[in-house]
Coordinates of C-alpha atoms and ligand atoms in Angstrom, one line a residue:
E1 CA 50.6 1.8 50.9
I2 CA 54.3 2.9 50.6
H3 CA 55.0 5.4 47.9
I4 CA 58.5 4.4 46.5
P5 CA 59.7 7.4 44.6
I6 CA 61.0 6.4 41.2
D7 CA 63.6 8.8 40.0
T8 CA 62.6 9.2 36.3
N9 CA 65.6 11.5 35.7
P10 CA 68.6 9.8 37.4
V11 CA 72.1 11.3 37.0
T12 CA 74.0 8.3 35.7
L13 CA 77.8 8.1 35.5
T14 CA 77.6 8.1 31.7
R15 CA 75.6 11.4 31.8
S16 CA 77.9 12.9 34.4
I17 CA 81.0 12.1 32.2
M18 CA 79.3 13.8 29.2
M19 CA 78.3 16.8 31.3
D20 CA 81.9 17.1 32.4
Q21 CA 83.0 17.1 28.8
R22 CA 80.4 19.8 27.8
R23 CA 81.7 22.0 30.6
N24 CA 85.1 21.8 28.9
P25 CA 84.5 23.3 25.5
D26 CA 88.0 22.5 24.2
A27 CA 87.7 18.9 25.4
K28 CA 87.9 16.4 22.5
G29 CA 86.2 13.7 24.4
D30 CA 89.4 11.7 25.1
L31 CA 88.9 11.7 28.8
T32 CA 85.2 10.7 28.2
Q33 CA 86.3 7.7 26.2
I34 CA 88.8 6.7 28.9
L35 CA 86.3 7.0 31.7
N36 CA 83.8 5.0 29.8
S37 CA 86.3 2.2 29.3
I38 CA 87.1 2.4 33.1
M39 CA 83.4 2.2 33.9
L40 CA 83.0 -0.9 31.6
A41 CA 86.1 -2.5 33.3
C42 CA 84.7 -1.9 36.8
K43 CA 81.3 -3.4 35.8
F44 CA 83.1 -6.4 34.3
V45 CA 85.4 -6.9 37.3
S46 CA 82.4 -6.5 39.7
N47 CA 80.7 -9.3 37.8
V48 CA 83.8 -11.6 38.0
V49 CA 84.3 -10.9 41.7
R50 CA 80.7 -11.9 42.5
K51 CA 81.1 -15.1 40.6
A52 CA 84.6 -15.9 42.0
G53 CA 83.3 -18.7 44.3
I54 CA 81.2 -20.3 41.7
S55 CA 83.9 -20.1 39.0
S56 CA 86.5 -21.4 41.4
L57 CA 88.6 -18.3 41.2
Y58 CA 89.8 -18.6 44.7
G59 CA 93.3 -19.6 45.8
L60 CA 96.6 -18.7 44.1
A61 CA 97.4 -18.3 40.4
G62 CA 100.8 -19.8 41.0
S63 CA 102.6 -16.7 39.7
Q64 CA 104.3 -13.7 41.5
N65 CA 104.1 -10.0 40.6
V66 CA 107.0 -7.6 40.6
Q67 CA 106.1 -6.7 44.2
G68 CA 107.0 -10.2 45.2
E69 CA 103.3 -11.0 46.0
A70 CA 101.7 -14.3 45.0
Q71 CA 99.1 -13.3 42.5
K72 CA 95.4 -14.4 42.9
P73 CA 93.5 -15.4 39.7
I74 CA 91.3 -12.3 40.0
D75 CA 94.5 -10.0 40.2
I76 CA 95.3 -11.3 36.7
I77 CA 91.8 -11.4 35.3
A78 CA 91.1 -7.8 36.5
N79 CA 94.4 -6.7 35.1
D80 CA 93.6 -8.1 31.7
I81 CA 90.1 -6.6 31.8
F82 CA 91.5 -3.1 32.5
I83 CA 94.2 -3.3 29.9
N84 CA 91.9 -4.6 27.2
S85 CA 89.2 -2.0 28.0
L86 CA 91.7 0.8 28.0
K87 CA 93.3 -0.4 24.8
F88 CA 89.9 -0.3 23.2
S89 CA 89.5 3.4 24.2
N90 CA 92.6 4.1 22.0
K91 CA 93.2 7.2 24.1
I92 CA 95.9 6.0 26.4
A93 CA 99.6 6.2 25.4
A94 CA 100.8 3.8 28.2
L95 CA 99.8 2.4 31.5
V96 CA 101.3 1.3 34.8
S97 CA 99.6 -1.5 36.7
E98 CA 100.5 -3.1 40.0
E99 CA 100.5 -6.4 38.1
E100 CA 102.8 -5.3 35.2
D101 CA 106.6 -5.1 35.9
K102 CA 107.2 -2.3 33.4
I103 CA 105.1 0.4 31.8
Y104 CA 102.8 -1.1 29.2
I105 CA 102.9 0.9 26.0
M106 CA 99.6 0.8 24.1
G107 CA 100.4 -0.1 20.5
G108 CA 99.0 2.6 18.2
A109 CA 97.9 5.0 20.8
E110 CA 101.4 5.9 22.0
S111 CA 100.9 9.4 20.8
G112 CA 97.8 9.6 23.1
K113 CA 97.6 12.6 25.5
Y114 CA 96.9 10.5 28.5
I115 CA 98.5 7.9 30.7
I116 CA 97.0 5.9 33.5
A117 CA 98.2 4.0 36.6
F118 CA 95.9 1.5 38.2
D119 CA 95.6 -1.2 40.8
P120 CA 93.3 -3.6 39.1
L121 CA 92.3 -5.5 42.3
D122 CA 93.0 -3.9 45.6
G123 CA 92.8 -6.0 48.8
S124 CA 93.3 -9.3 47.1
S125 CA 94.0 -11.1 50.4
N126 CA 90.3 -10.6 51.1
I127 CA 88.9 -12.3 47.9
D128 CA 88.7 -15.8 49.3
V129 CA 86.9 -14.7 52.5
N130 CA 84.3 -12.5 50.8
V131 CA 85.4 -9.2 52.2
S132 CA 85.1 -6.0 50.1
I133 CA 87.8 -5.4 47.5
G134 CA 88.2 -2.8 44.8
S135 CA 90.1 -1.1 41.9
I136 CA 92.0 2.2 42.0
F137 CA 93.2 4.5 39.2
A138 CA 94.8 7.8 38.5
I139 CA 95.0 9.6 35.1
W140 CA 97.6 12.1 34.1
K141 CA 98.1 14.1 30.9
R142 CA 101.5 13.5 29.3
P143 CA 103.9 16.5 29.6
D144 CA 104.8 16.2 25.9
A145 CA 102.4 14.1 23.8
S146 CA 104.8 14.4 20.8
A147 CA 107.7 12.7 22.6
P148 CA 107.9 8.9 22.7
V149 CA 106.2 7.7 25.9
S150 CA 108.5 6.4 28.7
A151 CA 108.5 5.7 32.5
R152 CA 109.5 9.3 33.0
D153 CA 106.0 10.3 32.0
F154 CA 104.7 8.5 35.1
L155 CA 107.2 9.9 37.6
R156 CA 104.9 12.9 38.4
N157 CA 103.5 14.2 41.6
G158 CA 99.8 13.9 42.6
T159 CA 98.9 17.6 42.0
E160 CA 99.2 16.9 38.2
I161 CA 96.5 14.2 38.3
E162 CA 93.7 15.0 35.8
C163 CA 91.2 12.6 37.5
A164 CA 91.3 9.7 39.9
G165 CA 88.9 7.2 41.3
Y166 CA 88.2 3.9 42.8
C167 CA 85.5 1.2 42.6
I168 CA 84.5 -0.9 45.6
Y169 CA 83.1 -4.4 45.1
G170 CA 81.2 -4.5 48.4
S171 CA 77.6 -4.9 49.5
S172 CA 77.0 -2.7 46.5
T173 CA 79.4 -1.8 43.7
Q174 CA 80.3 1.9 44.0
L175 CA 82.5 4.0 41.8
V176 CA 84.0 7.2 43.3
L177 CA 85.3 9.7 40.7
A178 CA 87.2 12.9 41.4
T179 CA 88.3 15.4 38.7
K180 CA 91.0 18.1 39.0
N181 CA 89.6 21.4 40.6
G182 CA 86.3 19.6 40.7
K183 CA 84.4 17.5 43.2
V184 CA 84.2 13.9 44.4
D185 CA 81.1 12.0 43.3
C186 CA 80.1 8.5 44.3
F187 CA 77.9 6.4 42.0
T188 CA 76.2 3.1 42.9
L189 CA 75.8 0.4 40.2
D190 CA 72.2 -0.4 39.4
N191 CA 72.6 -3.8 37.9
S192 CA 69.1 -3.7 36.4
I193 CA 70.1 -0.9 34.0
G194 CA 73.9 -1.6 34.0
D195 CA 74.8 1.9 34.8
F196 CA 76.1 3.7 37.9
I197 CA 73.6 6.2 39.6
L198 CA 74.8 9.3 41.5
T199 CA 74.1 8.5 45.1
H200 CA 76.6 10.7 47.0
P201 CA 77.2 14.0 45.1
N202 CA 80.1 16.2 46.1
M203 CA 81.4 14.0 49.0
K204 CA 83.0 16.0 51.9
I205 CA 85.0 14.3 54.7
P206 CA 84.0 15.3 58.2
E207 CA 86.4 17.8 59.8
R208 CA 87.1 15.4 62.6
G209 CA 86.1 11.7 63.1
H210 CA 86.2 9.0 65.8
I211 CA 87.7 6.0 63.9
Y212 CA 91.3 5.2 63.4
S213 CA 92.3 2.5 60.8
V214 CA 95.7 0.8 61.0
N215 CA 97.0 -2.8 61.2
E216 CA 97.7 -2.9 64.9
G217 CA 99.4 -6.3 64.2
N218 CA 102.5 -4.2 63.1
S219 CA 102.7 -2.1 66.3
L220 CA 105.8 -4.0 67.4
F221 CA 107.6 -2.4 64.4
W222 CA 106.2 1.2 64.7
D223 CA 108.3 4.3 65.2
P224 CA 107.7 6.4 68.4
A225 CA 105.5 9.0 66.6
I226 CA 103.0 6.4 65.4
T227 CA 102.9 4.6 68.7
H228 CA 102.3 8.0 70.5
F229 CA 99.5 9.0 68.1
V230 CA 97.7 5.6 68.3
D231 CA 98.0 5.7 72.1
S232 CA 96.5 9.2 72.1
V233 CA 93.3 8.1 70.4
K234 CA 93.1 4.9 72.5
H235 CA 93.6 6.7 75.8
P236 CA 92.3 10.2 75.0
E237 CA 92.1 12.9 77.8
D238 CA 88.3 13.1 77.3
G239 CA 88.1 9.4 78.2
N240 CA 86.2 8.7 75.0
P241 CA 88.5 6.4 72.9
Y242 CA 88.3 6.1 69.1
S243 CA 86.9 3.0 67.4
L244 CA 89.3 0.8 65.4
R245 CA 88.1 -0.3 62.0
Y246 CA 90.5 -2.1 59.6
V247 CA 89.3 -4.0 56.6
G248 CA 92.7 -4.6 55.0
S249 CA 91.4 -3.3 51.6
M250 CA 92.6 0.2 51.1
V251 CA 89.6 1.1 49.0
S252 CA 87.2 0.1 51.9
D253 CA 89.2 1.7 54.7
V254 CA 89.6 5.0 52.7
H255 CA 86.0 5.1 51.5
R256 CA 84.7 4.6 55.1
T257 CA 87.2 7.4 56.3
L258 CA 85.8 9.8 53.6
L259 CA 82.2 9.1 54.8
Y260 CA 82.6 8.8 58.6
G261 CA 85.9 10.8 59.1
G262 CA 88.9 9.8 61.1
I263 CA 92.3 8.5 59.8
F264 CA 93.6 5.7 57.6
M265 CA 97.2 4.8 58.2
Y266 CA 99.8 2.6 56.6
P267 CA 103.0 3.6 58.4
A268 CA 106.5 2.9 57.4
D269 CA 108.0 0.6 60.0
S270 CA 111.2 -1.4 60.7
K271 CA 109.6 -4.2 58.7
S272 CA 108.7 -2.0 55.6
P273 CA 110.9 1.1 55.7
H274 CA 108.9 2.8 52.9
G275 CA 105.5 1.4 54.0
K276 CA 103.6 -1.0 51.9
L277 CA 101.3 1.0 49.7
R278 CA 102.4 2.1 46.2
L279 CA 102.4 5.8 45.3
L280 CA 101.2 5.8 41.6
Y281 CA 98.1 3.6 41.9
E282 CA 97.2 3.6 45.6
V283 CA 98.6 6.5 47.6
L284 CA 98.5 9.4 45.1
P285 CA 95.0 8.7 43.8
M286 CA 93.6 8.2 47.3
S287 CA 95.3 11.4 48.5
F288 CA 94.0 13.4 45.4
I289 CA 90.5 12.2 46.1
T290 CA 90.7 12.9 49.9
E291 CA 92.0 16.4 49.4
L292 CA 89.2 17.2 46.9
A293 CA 86.8 16.0 49.6
G294 CA 88.3 18.5 52.1
G295 CA 90.6 16.0 53.8
R296 CA 94.4 15.8 54.0
A297 CA 97.1 13.2 53.2
T298 CA 100.7 13.2 54.6
D299 CA 103.6 10.9 54.9
G300 CA 104.0 12.2 58.5
K301 CA 106.2 15.1 57.4
R302 CA 105.0 16.4 54.1
R303 CA 101.9 16.5 51.8
L304 CA 101.7 13.2 49.9
L305 CA 100.5 14.8 46.6
D306 CA 103.9 16.6 46.4
T307 CA 105.8 13.3 46.4
V308 CA 107.4 12.5 43.0
P309 CA 108.0 8.7 42.7
E310 CA 111.5 7.6 41.7
H311 CA 110.3 4.4 40.1
I312 CA 106.8 3.3 39.0
H313 CA 106.2 0.8 41.9
Q314 CA 107.7 3.0 44.7
R315 CA 106.0 2.7 48.0
S316 CA 105.3 5.4 50.6
P317 CA 104.0 5.6 54.2
C318 CA 100.6 7.2 54.1
Y319 CA 98.2 8.9 56.6
I320 CA 95.0 9.9 54.9
G321 CA 91.8 11.4 56.5
S322 CA 90.1 14.3 58.4
P323 CA 92.1 17.5 58.9
Y324 CA 91.9 17.2 62.7
E325 CA 93.4 13.7 63.0
I326 CA 96.0 14.4 60.3
S327 CA 97.2 17.5 62.2
Q328 CA 97.4 15.5 65.4
L329 CA 99.5 12.9 63.5
E330 CA 101.8 15.6 62.1
A331 CA 102.2 17.1 65.6
A332 CA 103.3 13.6 66.9
Y333 CA 105.9 13.4 64.1
A334 CA 107.1 17.0 64.7
S335 CA 107.7 16.4 68.4
L336 CA 109.0 12.8 68.2
T337 CA 111.4 12.6 65.3
Ligands
AHG1 P1 96.8 -5.2 46.9 O1 95.8 -6.3 47.2 O2 96.4 -4.3 45.7 O3 98.2 -5.7 46.8 O4 96.7 -4.1 48.1 C1 96.6 -4.6 49.4 C2 97.0 -3.4 50.3 C3 95.8 -2.5 50.6 O5 94.6 -2.8 50.0 C4 95.6 -2.6 52.1 O6 95.4 -1.4 52.7 C5 96.9 -3.3 52.6 O7 97.4 -4.0 51.5 C6 96.7 -4.1 53.8 O8 98.0 -4.6 54.1 P2 98.2 -5.4 55.5 O9 97.5 -6.7 55.3 O10 99.7 -5.6 55.6 O11 97.6 -4.6 56.6
MN2 MN1 98.9 -6.9 45.3
MN3 MN1 96.2 -2.3 46.4
MN4 MN1 96.2 -5.0 43.8

């Protein structure tokens, strides 16, 4: 007879957020409210994603976003879900979303201390083929909560992030949350109780991995440093080549890199001179999380968290992963540019 241990005292995300607040005596619970509304949004989006096929949410919405991408119905639905849930928290002064051209000022809460940037649905090219997708967010405190909120509030580097996270709608729905000077915890949604359970406390990336993750289909456009680095892991001196794993959803490729080690790369190339991924709601949150998990994140020459975006949808090349592979990558850039 198998004894299945029932944890009668699980650490849920709700409890973890409350414990974070208790640890912070002067906290007024604003961040707690925001994180609770993000958690609700992630559960809601997870539900929509799993019904997409049935509710015929595949295909194109027929509109374009400011990035020039054709929007998918779930891009728009997820965006609305996050905006409405954050509006309800009444603790956000303004938000930036991949799917909103300009900053979105929250009526009434503009004097709020916090601002948020998010990618409501990451990896939307994978929706129709049932491959894991996700949502990504980063939260900053406003430098001056008494001044009217503007885009300038968002042009901040990643070291000022208060907390960041992502949710993966995969074989299970998992929410990874990282807080400043804190740790990286991964929670798995238990649909039967509608809460996330702590399953990977204090995630730490392996010092070195054996997987590289890049879209090799762009290798024709790569600069010599990237070509050199990728060749070095495909034809290593020890005759033991790395594996290639590339899902095409940043959340999945970064999450696997955090757990198994190695390197995720979205290079700048002759086709996209600033790379493809956006600083505010993809590159900076994922770099923040990876550094707190003991990893590193660079644009080839400098630490990504030190990058200050010039505009809210600015893109950046990014290399995110284990310290060993990142240092190898930087050495390739140092010698070949
Ligand atoms: P989004 O769906 O939010 O626009 O992001 C897609 C991004 C990211 O998830 C992924 O790493 C990258 O696009 C894949 O790009 P390629 O298909 O060009 O490799
Ligand atoms: Mn997109
Ligand atoms: Mn994305
Ligand atoms: Mn997106």
